[in-house]
Amino acid sequence: MPARRRWVAVTIPLVVLAVAGLLRLVDLGHIDRIQFDESYYANDAHALVERGVEIERPAHPPVGKWVLAAGIAMLGFDPVGWRIGSAVAGTAMVLATYGAGLLLLRDRWLAAAAALLVAVDGLAITTSRIAMLDAVLALFVSLALLLLLRHHRLRARAPVTGRFTPAGPELWLAGVALGLAVGTKWSAAPMLAVAVVLVGWTEVRRRRPGRGVGRAVLEGGVATVLPLVVVPVTVYLASYGGFLLNYTDSKVYEQRCPELDCEASVSERVAGLVFHHRDLYRMHRELEHTHPYRSSAPTWPILQRPVLSYLERCPTTDDTPCVVPEGTTARVVMVGNPALWWTMLAALPLVAWQVVRRRDRALIGVLALAASLYVPWLGLGRGYLFYLAPLVPFAALALVAGTRSLPGRAAKVAPWAVLAVAVALLGFLFPIWYGIPLDADATDARLLLDSWR
């Protein structure tokens, strides 16, 4: 590789990483108290550091909370400590998007445009600056996407031989990433299922020439099931190591043994883990659906109903001392960058044309994986717009991929034009993504839709 191209290959991802890190890490402790669902996840993560298991009834598996716990262990139980895990995960997710873009788009500059769109997205920023699980989930999902695309590229180039060829390290690592994703939130399970189908079909299909159907299915199944079923299940179960080791400190032990004097045998700990999963499923099934910021999944991509995660105003409504200047309001609105989301929706016909014209299997796979993270919510009632956080990389990649269908020079200019608008909106919406105090008129100007209020 010529020296200039090598310099570009190194510089672009470093710039992308620097931009993402700057937007997520600077003044991370600005809001110096627990905000929104940090009351659950920051405290759960602190309990993991102190006791190895959550004290209260947990709402999700432990992987994401262990990431938050790592920050607390290093920096202490303060706003920066409990948020640094999310911030680092959100920053790394942008870099993973760049890597996935290289494999999907096969152009460094288009990959950079996609990654920078993620870097300046308000949903990606706000979920990275709060001690919640969504930025961590987005990291594991984007890493899985990167590794699956890498596996697809290598498999497409590999010759078909008469010998059995096991899965390469990329697929095993994708299994680890997917296990960590499901171990963060169960909402990643459909992506794991779709990945198994996509890879399994590809593995069987490429083995059929020169083999019998039975042998192709057997070999393709082995090459798929071991890395994408056995590995994720193993990773998921391993994430409960703290629960099993510290079972007597858990809420489950308290529920199963109110007197706290029961024998905690291995069988009892396993039974407690089963009980925990039944309880977790029951809790999500019976979850209250009347929260003011809950909204239906079809409205999420149009950013209709964002989530207000922080609010301070002066004068206050209860005569407590003000923490913002007189006559101002500070808020954090968890909402995406309209330049990304609204343009992505407009570009979907171009993406469909890409699929039809180019028969790009990699793009089809990306769209199928994205659908697996969104479509299930359509049948599950109402949720929160920030559930779209793992889909931000997919939205950016789909948008940039769609622009390749534009004629002539427009195909090269369009991604950067969208990015320019996104950066301008970042500058305008910055205060409501970072909790900067504004007067009433300035606040109203930034609440672009009535439903944002």
Tab-separated table of C-alpha atoms in Angstrom:
chain	number	residue	atom	x	y	z
A	1	MET	CA	0.000	0.000	0.000
A	2	PRO	CA	1.448	3.420	-0.946
A	3	ALA	CA	2.440	5.669	1.942
A	4	ARG	CA	-0.347	8.183	1.234
A	5	ARG	CA	-3.053	5.535	1.201
A	6	ARG	CA	-1.631	4.006	4.377
A	7	TRP	CA	-1.727	7.442	6.047
A	8	VAL	CA	-5.364	7.912	5.008
A	9	ALA	CA	-6.275	4.398	6.184
A	10	VAL	CA	-4.937	5.194	9.656
A	11	THR	CA	-6.041	8.822	9.926
A	12	ILE	CA	-9.733	8.432	9.009
A	13	PRO	CA	-10.681	6.013	11.825
A	14	LEU	CA	-8.629	8.042	14.308
A	15	VAL	CA	-10.534	11.202	13.363
A	16	VAL	CA	-13.849	9.345	13.601
A	17	LEU	CA	-12.869	7.998	17.025
A	18	ALA	CA	-11.743	11.426	18.226
A	19	VAL	CA	-14.997	13.109	17.163
A	20	ALA	CA	-17.098	10.399	18.793
A	21	GLY	CA	-15.064	10.482	21.998
A	22	LEU	CA	-15.167	14.266	22.231
A	23	LEU	CA	-18.954	14.331	21.957
A	24	ARG	CA	-19.448	11.574	24.521
A	25	LEU	CA	-16.705	12.023	27.114
A	26	VAL	CA	-16.278	15.776	27.574
A	27	ASP	CA	-17.911	17.073	30.779
A	28	LEU	CA	-19.533	13.700	31.400
A	29	GLY	CA	-20.294	14.630	35.013
A	30	HIS	CA	-22.059	17.894	34.077
A	31	ILE	CA	-25.323	16.540	35.464
A	32	ASP	CA	-24.057	15.766	38.937
A	33	ARG	CA	-26.850	13.569	40.211
A	34	ILE	CA	-28.736	10.399	39.326
A	35	GLN	CA	-30.985	11.018	36.329
A	36	PHE	CA	-33.843	8.979	34.860
A	37	ASP	CA	-33.170	5.186	34.834
A	38	GLU	CA	-29.703	5.640	36.343
A	39	SER	CA	-31.594	5.089	39.579
A	40	TYR	CA	-31.782	1.425	38.538
A	41	TYR	CA	-28.670	0.733	36.507
A	42	ALA	CA	-26.089	2.831	38.346
A	43	ASN	CA	-27.184	1.331	41.653
A	44	ASP	CA	-27.291	-2.196	40.209
A	45	ALA	CA	-23.765	-1.709	38.837
A	46	HIS	CA	-22.581	-0.417	42.211
A	47	ALA	CA	-24.069	-3.506	43.869
A	48	LEU	CA	-22.156	-5.708	41.419
A	49	VAL	CA	-18.931	-3.996	42.477
A	50	GLU	CA	-19.711	-4.310	46.169
A	51	ARG	CA	-21.449	-7.700	46.330
A	52	GLY	CA	-21.099	-9.396	42.942
A	53	VAL	CA	-24.891	-9.489	42.430
A	54	GLU	CA	-27.726	-6.962	42.199
A	55	ILE	CA	-29.479	-6.297	45.496
A	56	GLU	CA	-32.853	-5.320	44.078
A	57	ARG	CA	-34.949	-7.170	41.524
A	58	PRO	CA	-33.042	-6.689	38.232
A	59	ALA	CA	-34.836	-5.748	35.014
A	60	HIS	CA	-32.274	-7.148	32.576
A	61	PRO	CA	-29.400	-9.668	32.396
A	62	PRO	CA	-26.102	-8.512	33.938
A	63	VAL	CA	-23.613	-7.944	31.072
A	64	GLY	CA	-24.394	-4.264	30.497
A	65	LYS	CA	-24.382	-3.589	34.224
A	66	TRP	CA	-20.965	-5.226	34.510
A	67	VAL	CA	-19.713	-2.714	31.909
A	68	LEU	CA	-21.060	0.123	34.054
A	69	ALA	CA	-19.578	-1.572	37.128
A	70	ALA	CA	-16.121	-1.527	35.540
A	71	GLY	CA	-16.294	2.272	35.372
A	72	ILE	CA	-17.427	2.498	38.980
A	73	ALA	CA	-14.639	0.170	40.086
A	74	MET	CA	-12.035	2.340	38.343
A	75	LEU	CA	-13.360	5.852	39.038
A	76	GLY	CA	-15.690	5.515	41.998
A	77	PHE	CA	-19.434	5.819	42.518
A	78	ASP	CA	-19.950	9.273	41.113
A	79	PRO	CA	-21.520	10.606	37.888
A	80	VAL	CA	-18.393	10.088	35.791
A	81	GLY	CA	-17.770	6.665	37.297
A	82	TRP	CA	-21.240	5.306	36.642
A	83	ARG	CA	-21.445	6.849	33.119
A	84	ILE	CA	-17.975	6.162	31.743
A	85	GLY	CA	-18.862	2.595	30.721
A	86	SER	CA	-21.711	3.821	28.524
A	87	ALA	CA	-19.583	6.630	27.109
A	88	VAL	CA	-16.719	4.336	26.127
A	89	ALA	CA	-19.170	1.817	24.657
A	90	GLY	CA	-20.894	4.539	22.641
A	91	THR	CA	-17.553	5.792	21.346
A	92	ALA	CA	-16.377	2.316	20.360
A	93	MET	CA	-19.715	1.707	18.619
A	94	VAL	CA	-18.942	4.562	16.215
A	95	LEU	CA	-15.600	2.973	15.330
A	96	ALA	CA	-17.318	-0.397	14.816
A	97	THR	CA	-19.738	1.329	12.441
A	98	TYR	CA	-16.781	2.573	10.425
A	99	GLY	CA	-15.416	-0.970	10.189
A	100	ALA	CA	-18.808	-2.331	9.124
A	101	GLY	CA	-19.071	0.471	6.575
A	102	LEU	CA	-15.732	-0.471	5.047
A	103	LEU	CA	-16.960	-4.019	4.488
A	104	LEU	CA	-20.445	-3.079	3.273
A	105	LEU	CA	-19.712	0.036	1.215
A	106	ARG	CA	-16.112	-0.776	0.201
A	107	ASP	CA	-15.138	2.878	0.343
A	108	ARG	CA	-13.279	4.571	3.204
A	109	TRP	CA	-14.949	7.928	2.701
A	110	LEU	CA	-18.467	6.506	2.577
A	111	ALA	CA	-17.679	4.443	5.678
A	112	ALA	CA	-16.413	7.596	7.389
A	113	ALA	CA	-19.589	9.474	6.431
A	114	ALA	CA	-21.735	6.710	7.949
A	115	ALA	CA	-19.671	6.594	11.138
A	116	LEU	CA	-19.738	10.373	11.554
A	117	LEU	CA	-23.525	10.361	11.123
A	118	VAL	CA	-23.618	7.992	14.098
A	119	ALA	CA	-21.143	10.166	15.994
A	120	VAL	CA	-23.401	13.258	15.749
A	121	ASP	CA	-26.730	11.494	16.287
A	122	GLY	CA	-28.579	12.745	19.348
A	123	LEU	CA	-29.926	9.346	20.329
A	124	ALA	CA	-26.446	7.812	20.155
A	125	ILE	CA	-25.016	10.735	22.147
A	126	THR	CA	-27.622	10.886	24.908
A	127	THR	CA	-27.681	7.112	25.476
A	128	SER	CA	-23.870	7.201	25.705
A	129	ARG	CA	-23.892	9.914	28.376
A	130	ILE	CA	-26.200	8.187	30.838
A	131	ALA	CA	-25.728	5.041	32.928
A	132	MET	CA	-28.166	2.865	31.016
A	133	LEU	CA	-27.750	-0.276	28.924
A	134	ASP	CA	-28.617	0.941	25.434
A	135	ALA	CA	-25.194	2.239	24.382
A	136	VAL	CA	-23.610	-0.992	25.619
A	137	LEU	CA	-26.157	-3.023	23.666
A	138	ALA	CA	-25.470	-0.885	20.578
A	139	LEU	CA	-21.748	-1.629	20.872
A	140	PHE	CA	-22.195	-5.407	21.000
A	141	VAL	CA	-24.732	-5.311	18.158
A	142	SER	CA	-22.439	-3.211	15.946
A	143	LEU	CA	-19.475	-5.479	16.726
A	144	ALA	CA	-21.567	-8.512	15.763
A	145	LEU	CA	-22.534	-6.779	12.514
A	146	LEU	CA	-18.897	-5.995	11.739
A	147	LEU	CA	-17.806	-9.581	12.390
A	148	LEU	CA	-20.675	-11.103	10.418
A	149	LEU	CA	-19.852	-8.886	7.440
A	150	ARG	CA	-16.199	-9.904	7.732
A	151	HIS	CA	-17.223	-13.570	7.772
A	152	HIS	CA	-19.426	-13.031	4.726
A	153	ARG	CA	-16.593	-11.347	2.808
A	154	LEU	CA	-14.087	-14.100	3.581
A	155	ARG	CA	-16.557	-16.896	2.844
A	156	ALA	CA	-17.444	-15.318	-0.508
A	157	ARG	CA	-13.767	-15.347	-1.495
A	158	ALA	CA	-12.936	-18.825	-0.210
A	159	PRO	CA	-12.938	-21.691	-2.740
A	160	VAL	CA	-15.317	-24.590	-2.186
A	161	THR	CA	-13.365	-27.800	-1.595
A	162	GLY	CA	-14.302	-31.359	-0.858
A	163	ARG	CA	-13.003	-31.075	2.690
A	164	PHE	CA	-14.948	-29.810	5.687
A	165	THR	CA	-14.031	-26.195	6.446
A	166	PRO	CA	-14.995	-25.002	9.925
A	167	ALA	CA	-16.060	-21.472	10.710
A	168	GLY	CA	-13.304	-18.889	10.916
A	169	PRO	CA	-12.472	-16.802	13.994
A	170	GLU	CA	-14.738	-13.957	12.817
A	171	LEU	CA	-17.837	-16.108	13.256
A	172	TRP	CA	-16.748	-17.348	16.680
A	173	LEU	CA	-16.170	-13.750	17.780
A	174	ALA	CA	-19.543	-12.767	16.332
A	175	GLY	CA	-21.039	-15.463	18.556
A	176	VAL	CA	-19.307	-13.915	21.562
A	177	ALA	CA	-20.604	-10.441	20.638
A	178	LEU	CA	-24.145	-11.740	20.184
A	179	GLY	CA	-23.991	-13.605	23.497
A	180	LEU	CA	-22.905	-10.382	25.193
A	181	ALA	CA	-25.710	-8.489	23.432
A	182	VAL	CA	-28.384	-10.916	24.634
A	183	GLY	CA	-26.706	-10.838	28.055
A	184	THR	CA	-27.265	-7.083	28.070
A	185	LYS	CA	-30.882	-7.073	26.865
A	186	TRP	CA	-33.107	-9.853	25.596
A	187	SER	CA	-34.148	-7.586	22.723
A	188	ALA	CA	-30.969	-8.740	20.918
A	189	ALA	CA	-32.202	-12.354	20.780
A	190	PRO	CA	-34.044	-11.904	17.439
A	191	MET	CA	-30.799	-10.645	15.871
A	192	LEU	CA	-29.062	-13.803	17.061
A	193	ALA	CA	-31.818	-15.926	15.525
A	194	VAL	CA	-31.622	-14.088	12.194
A	195	ALA	CA	-27.823	-14.388	12.182
A	196	VAL	CA	-28.149	-18.164	12.620
A	197	VAL	CA	-30.556	-18.369	9.676
A	198	LEU	CA	-28.469	-16.135	7.398
A	199	VAL	CA	-25.150	-17.820	8.126
A	200	GLY	CA	-26.663	-21.309	8.164
A	201	TRP	CA	-28.266	-20.817	4.754
A	202	THR	CA	-25.006	-19.454	3.345
A	203	GLU	CA	-22.950	-22.306	4.789
A	204	VAL	CA	-25.304	-24.984	3.426
A	205	ARG	CA	-25.657	-23.270	0.047
A	206	ARG	CA	-21.926	-22.978	-0.572
A	207	ARG	CA	-21.381	-26.666	0.266
A	208	ARG	CA	-24.052	-28.136	-1.982
A	209	PRO	CA	-22.002	-28.233	-5.215
A	210	GLY	CA	-20.248	-31.601	-5.298
A	211	ARG	CA	-21.904	-32.828	-2.094
A	212	GLY	CA	-25.153	-34.478	-1.224
A	213	VAL	CA	-27.856	-32.370	0.399
A	214	GLY	CA	-27.580	-34.303	3.637
A	215	ARG	CA	-23.842	-33.796	3.932
A	216	ALA	CA	-24.143	-30.109	3.028
A	217	VAL	CA	-26.792	-29.586	5.720
A	218	LEU	CA	-24.746	-31.499	8.307
A	219	GLU	CA	-21.493	-29.646	7.615
A	220	GLY	CA	-23.198	-26.261	7.250
A	221	GLY	CA	-25.120	-26.836	10.446
A	222	VAL	CA	-21.987	-27.734	12.403
A	223	ALA	CA	-20.165	-24.690	11.029
A	224	THR	CA	-23.081	-22.481	12.140
A	225	VAL	CA	-24.414	-23.981	15.353
A	226	LEU	CA	-21.128	-24.186	17.231
A	227	PRO	CA	-20.149	-20.498	16.888
A	228	LEU	CA	-23.654	-18.956	16.727
A	229	VAL	CA	-25.593	-21.130	19.155
A	230	VAL	CA	-23.219	-22.884	21.536
A	231	VAL	CA	-20.922	-19.886	22.004
A	232	PRO	CA	-23.669	-17.279	22.660
A	233	VAL	CA	-25.449	-19.581	25.098
A	234	THR	CA	-22.155	-20.236	26.912
A	235	VAL	CA	-21.351	-16.509	27.081
A	236	TYR	CA	-24.844	-15.720	28.326
A	237	LEU	CA	-24.716	-18.334	31.092
A	238	ALA	CA	-21.193	-17.262	32.067
A	239	SER	CA	-22.473	-13.708	32.594
A	240	TYR	CA	-24.458	-15.076	35.551
A	241	GLY	CA	-21.315	-16.273	37.288
A	242	GLY	CA	-21.630	-13.482	39.843
A	243	PHE	CA	-25.218	-14.453	40.550
A	244	LEU	CA	-24.322	-18.107	41.136
A	245	LEU	CA	-21.286	-17.319	43.296
A	246	ASN	CA	-23.064	-14.671	45.380
A	247	TYR	CA	-26.514	-16.218	45.321
A	248	THR	CA	-27.170	-15.739	49.040
A	249	ASP	CA	-26.879	-11.955	48.595
A	250	SER	CA	-29.432	-11.853	45.766
A	251	LYS	CA	-33.069	-10.818	45.755
A	252	VAL	CA	-33.956	-14.271	44.398
A	253	TYR	CA	-32.513	-15.962	47.500
A	254	GLU	CA	-34.511	-13.582	49.678
A	255	GLN	CA	-37.697	-14.409	47.743
A	256	ARG	CA	-37.126	-18.173	47.827
A	257	CYS	CA	-35.890	-18.215	51.414
A	258	PRO	CA	-37.494	-15.380	53.430
A	259	GLU	CA	-35.726	-16.483	56.620
A	260	LEU	CA	-32.335	-16.354	54.814
A	261	ASP	CA	-31.257	-19.631	56.370
A	262	CYS	CA	-31.726	-22.077	53.478
A	263	GLU	CA	-28.993	-24.290	52.128
A	264	ALA	CA	-27.448	-22.696	49.015
A	265	SER	CA	-26.411	-25.868	47.240
A	266	VAL	CA	-25.423	-25.984	43.582
A	267	SER	CA	-28.860	-27.326	42.655
A	268	GLU	CA	-30.542	-24.545	44.646
A	269	ARG	CA	-28.412	-21.889	42.908
A	270	VAL	CA	-29.345	-23.311	39.502
A	271	ALA	CA	-32.995	-23.434	40.535
A	272	GLY	CA	-32.667	-19.832	41.669
A	273	LEU	CA	-31.305	-18.870	38.248
A	274	VAL	CA	-34.299	-20.543	36.572
A	275	PHE	CA	-36.622	-18.747	39.007
A	276	HIS	CA	-34.919	-15.450	38.162
A	277	HIS	CA	-35.517	-15.932	34.439
A	278	ARG	CA	-39.167	-16.800	34.961
A	279	ASP	CA	-39.552	-13.732	37.131
A	280	LEU	CA	-37.756	-11.582	34.544
A	281	TYR	CA	-40.059	-12.805	31.784
A	282	ARG	CA	-43.149	-12.250	33.931
A	283	MET	CA	-42.033	-8.743	34.858
A	284	HIS	CA	-41.589	-7.696	31.209
A	285	ARG	CA	-44.877	-9.295	30.198
A	286	GLU	CA	-46.768	-7.405	32.914
A	287	LEU	CA	-44.834	-4.123	32.587
A	288	GLU	CA	-46.938	-1.009	33.049
A	289	HIS	CA	-47.635	0.718	29.719
A	290	THR	CA	-48.838	4.106	30.937
A	291	HIS	CA	-45.546	6.008	31.280
A	292	PRO	CA	-45.889	9.473	29.661
A	293	TYR	CA	-42.865	8.893	27.420
A	294	ARG	CA	-43.907	5.484	26.139
A	295	SER	CA	-44.865	5.461	22.471
A	296	SER	CA	-45.704	2.975	19.731
A	297	ALA	CA	-42.831	1.515	17.727
A	298	PRO	CA	-44.047	2.764	14.286
A	299	THR	CA	-43.547	6.337	15.505
A	300	TRP	CA	-39.948	5.878	16.668
A	301	PRO	CA	-38.128	6.392	13.334
A	302	ILE	CA	-39.987	9.667	12.757
A	303	LEU	CA	-38.852	10.771	16.243
A	304	GLN	CA	-42.394	11.569	17.302
A	305	ARG	CA	-42.161	11.049	21.054
A	306	PRO	CA	-38.687	11.389	22.601
A	307	VAL	CA	-37.834	10.731	26.235
A	308	LEU	CA	-37.053	13.534	28.667
A	309	SER	CA	-34.346	12.116	30.936
A	310	TYR	CA	-33.376	15.282	32.826
A	311	LEU	CA	-35.159	18.527	33.689
A	312	GLU	CA	-34.206	21.477	35.868
A	313	ARG	CA	-35.864	24.890	35.852
A	314	CYS	CA	-35.652	28.127	37.793
A	315	PRO	CA	-37.784	29.179	39.516
A	316	THR	CA	-38.556	25.689	40.794
A	317	THR	CA	-42.066	24.401	41.373
A	318	ASP	CA	-41.442	23.379	44.996
A	319	ASP	CA	-39.379	26.338	46.285
A	320	THR	CA	-36.152	24.274	46.405
A	321	PRO	CA	-32.880	26.087	45.548
A	322	CYS	CA	-32.229	26.569	41.823
A	323	VAL	CA	-29.374	24.704	40.136
A	324	VAL	CA	-29.732	26.634	36.854
A	325	PRO	CA	-29.796	30.400	36.267
A	326	GLU	CA	-32.958	32.366	36.962
A	327	GLY	CA	-35.466	32.185	34.120
A	328	THR	CA	-33.878	29.185	32.382
A	329	THR	CA	-34.607	25.502	31.878
A	330	ALA	CA	-32.105	22.703	31.375
A	331	ARG	CA	-33.241	19.421	29.853
A	332	VAL	CA	-31.885	16.308	28.158
A	333	VAL	CA	-34.124	15.050	25.374
A	334	MET	CA	-33.268	11.553	24.148
A	335	VAL	CA	-34.028	11.970	20.462
A	336	GLY	CA	-32.180	11.263	17.228
A	337	ASN	CA	-30.711	13.726	14.752
A	338	PRO	CA	-33.487	14.486	12.234
A	339	ALA	CA	-30.921	14.794	9.434
A	340	LEU	CA	-30.116	11.098	9.870
A	341	TRP	CA	-33.511	9.604	10.655
A	342	TRP	CA	-35.797	11.606	8.392
A	343	THR	CA	-33.387	11.425	5.472
A	344	MET	CA	-32.921	7.697	6.044
A	345	LEU	CA	-36.671	7.165	5.790
A	346	ALA	CA	-36.772	9.184	2.572
A	347	ALA	CA	-33.869	7.120	1.210
A	348	LEU	CA	-35.472	3.710	1.825
A	349	PRO	CA	-36.712	3.446	-1.811
A	350	LEU	CA	-33.092	3.978	-2.907
A	351	VAL	CA	-31.976	1.221	-0.547
A	352	ALA	CA	-34.626	-1.085	-1.999
A	353	TRP	CA	-33.371	-0.266	-5.489
A	354	GLN	CA	-29.845	-1.162	-4.364
A	355	VAL	CA	-31.113	-4.565	-3.274
A	356	VAL	CA	-32.977	-5.147	-6.539
A	357	ARG	CA	-30.328	-3.792	-8.911
A	358	ARG	CA	-27.155	-5.055	-7.302
A	359	ARG	CA	-28.494	-8.147	-5.538
A	360	ASP	CA	-26.071	-7.207	-2.785
A	361	ARG	CA	-26.286	-10.113	-0.332
A	362	ALA	CA	-24.326	-8.216	2.306
A	363	LEU	CA	-26.811	-5.324	2.197
A	364	ILE	CA	-29.727	-7.769	2.323
A	365	GLY	CA	-28.163	-9.335	5.407
A	366	VAL	CA	-27.684	-5.944	7.066
A	367	LEU	CA	-31.329	-5.042	6.421
A	368	ALA	CA	-32.498	-8.404	7.797
A	369	LEU	CA	-30.444	-7.931	10.964
A	370	ALA	CA	-31.772	-4.381	11.353
A	371	ALA	CA	-35.339	-5.630	10.937
A	372	SER	CA	-34.744	-8.221	13.651
A	373	LEU	CA	-33.995	-5.425	16.124
A	374	TYR	CA	-37.049	-3.353	15.216
A	375	VAL	CA	-39.895	-5.483	13.822
A	376	PRO	CA	-40.519	-7.449	17.065
A	377	TRP	CA	-41.346	-4.185	18.821
A	378	LEU	CA	-44.223	-3.640	16.381
A	379	GLY	CA	-46.070	-6.509	18.011
A	380	LEU	CA	-45.122	-5.767	21.612
A	381	GLY	CA	-47.228	-2.702	22.295
A	382	ARG	CA	-45.551	0.475	23.449
A	383	GLY	CA	-41.968	1.214	24.426
A	384	TYR	CA	-39.446	4.045	24.417
A	385	LEU	CA	-37.810	5.792	21.509
A	386	PHE	CA	-34.356	5.123	22.970
A	387	TYR	CA	-34.916	1.437	22.159
A	388	LEU	CA	-33.766	2.525	18.675
A	389	ALA	CA	-30.224	3.175	19.937
A	390	PRO	CA	-28.841	-0.174	18.625
A	391	LEU	CA	-30.315	0.691	15.219
A	392	VAL	CA	-28.419	3.971	14.782
A	393	PRO	CA	-25.481	2.280	12.958
A	394	PHE	CA	-27.903	0.423	10.685
A	395	ALA	CA	-29.752	3.647	9.866
A	396	ALA	CA	-26.520	5.424	8.923
A	397	LEU	CA	-25.241	2.519	6.823
A	398	ALA	CA	-28.585	2.149	5.027
A	399	LEU	CA	-28.731	5.861	4.272
A	400	VAL	CA	-25.233	5.979	2.819
A	401	ALA	CA	-25.784	2.735	0.891
A	402	GLY	CA	-28.957	4.169	-0.612
A	403	THR	CA	-27.208	7.281	-1.893
A	404	ARG	CA	-25.136	5.079	-4.211
A	405	SER	CA	-28.271	4.818	-6.380
A	406	LEU	CA	-28.258	8.541	-7.107
A	407	PRO	CA	-27.057	9.590	-10.562
A	408	GLY	CA	-23.587	10.913	-11.300
A	409	ARG	CA	-21.884	13.221	-8.847
A	410	ALA	CA	-24.930	13.305	-6.568
A	411	ALA	CA	-23.997	9.859	-5.286
A	412	LYS	CA	-20.700	11.221	-3.938
A	413	VAL	CA	-22.065	14.517	-2.655
A	414	ALA	CA	-25.278	13.331	-0.956
A	415	PRO	CA	-23.753	11.577	2.122
A	416	TRP	CA	-21.624	14.597	2.915
A	417	ALA	CA	-24.530	16.995	2.375
A	418	VAL	CA	-26.603	14.999	4.862
A	419	LEU	CA	-23.652	14.971	7.269
A	420	ALA	CA	-23.282	18.749	6.946
A	421	VAL	CA	-26.944	19.216	7.887
A	422	ALA	CA	-26.519	16.742	10.749
A	423	VAL	CA	-23.545	18.691	12.096
A	424	ALA	CA	-25.520	21.937	11.839
A	425	LEU	CA	-28.372	20.340	13.773
A	426	LEU	CA	-25.876	19.055	16.335
A	427	GLY	CA	-24.825	22.656	16.925
A	428	PHE	CA	-28.444	23.801	17.191
A	429	LEU	CA	-29.795	20.930	19.318
A	430	PHE	CA	-26.643	20.597	21.448
A	431	PRO	CA	-28.267	22.267	24.528
A	432	ILE	CA	-31.185	19.806	24.713
A	433	TRP	CA	-28.867	16.826	24.264
A	434	TYR	CA	-26.431	17.968	26.975
A	435	GLY	CA	-28.656	19.675	29.539
A	436	ILE	CA	-27.474	23.235	28.881
A	437	PRO	CA	-29.739	25.925	30.458
A	438	LEU	CA	-31.766	27.988	27.963
A	439	ASP	CA	-34.428	30.656	28.253
A	440	ALA	CA	-37.991	29.847	27.208
A	441	ASP	CA	-37.733	31.139	23.642
A	442	ALA	CA	-34.467	29.302	22.940
A	443	THR	CA	-35.912	26.101	24.391
A	444	ASP	CA	-39.103	26.330	22.324
A	445	ALA	CA	-37.086	26.862	19.140
A	446	ARG	CA	-35.273	23.566	19.696
A	447	LEU	CA	-38.354	21.482	20.406
A	448	LEU	CA	-38.950	20.930	16.706
A	449	LEU	CA	-42.231	19.022	17.057
A	450	ASP	CA	-45.075	19.666	19.473
A	451	SER	CA	-44.754	16.055	20.614
A	452	TRP	CA	-41.227	16.846	21.868
A	453	ARG	CA	-42.629	19.077	24.599
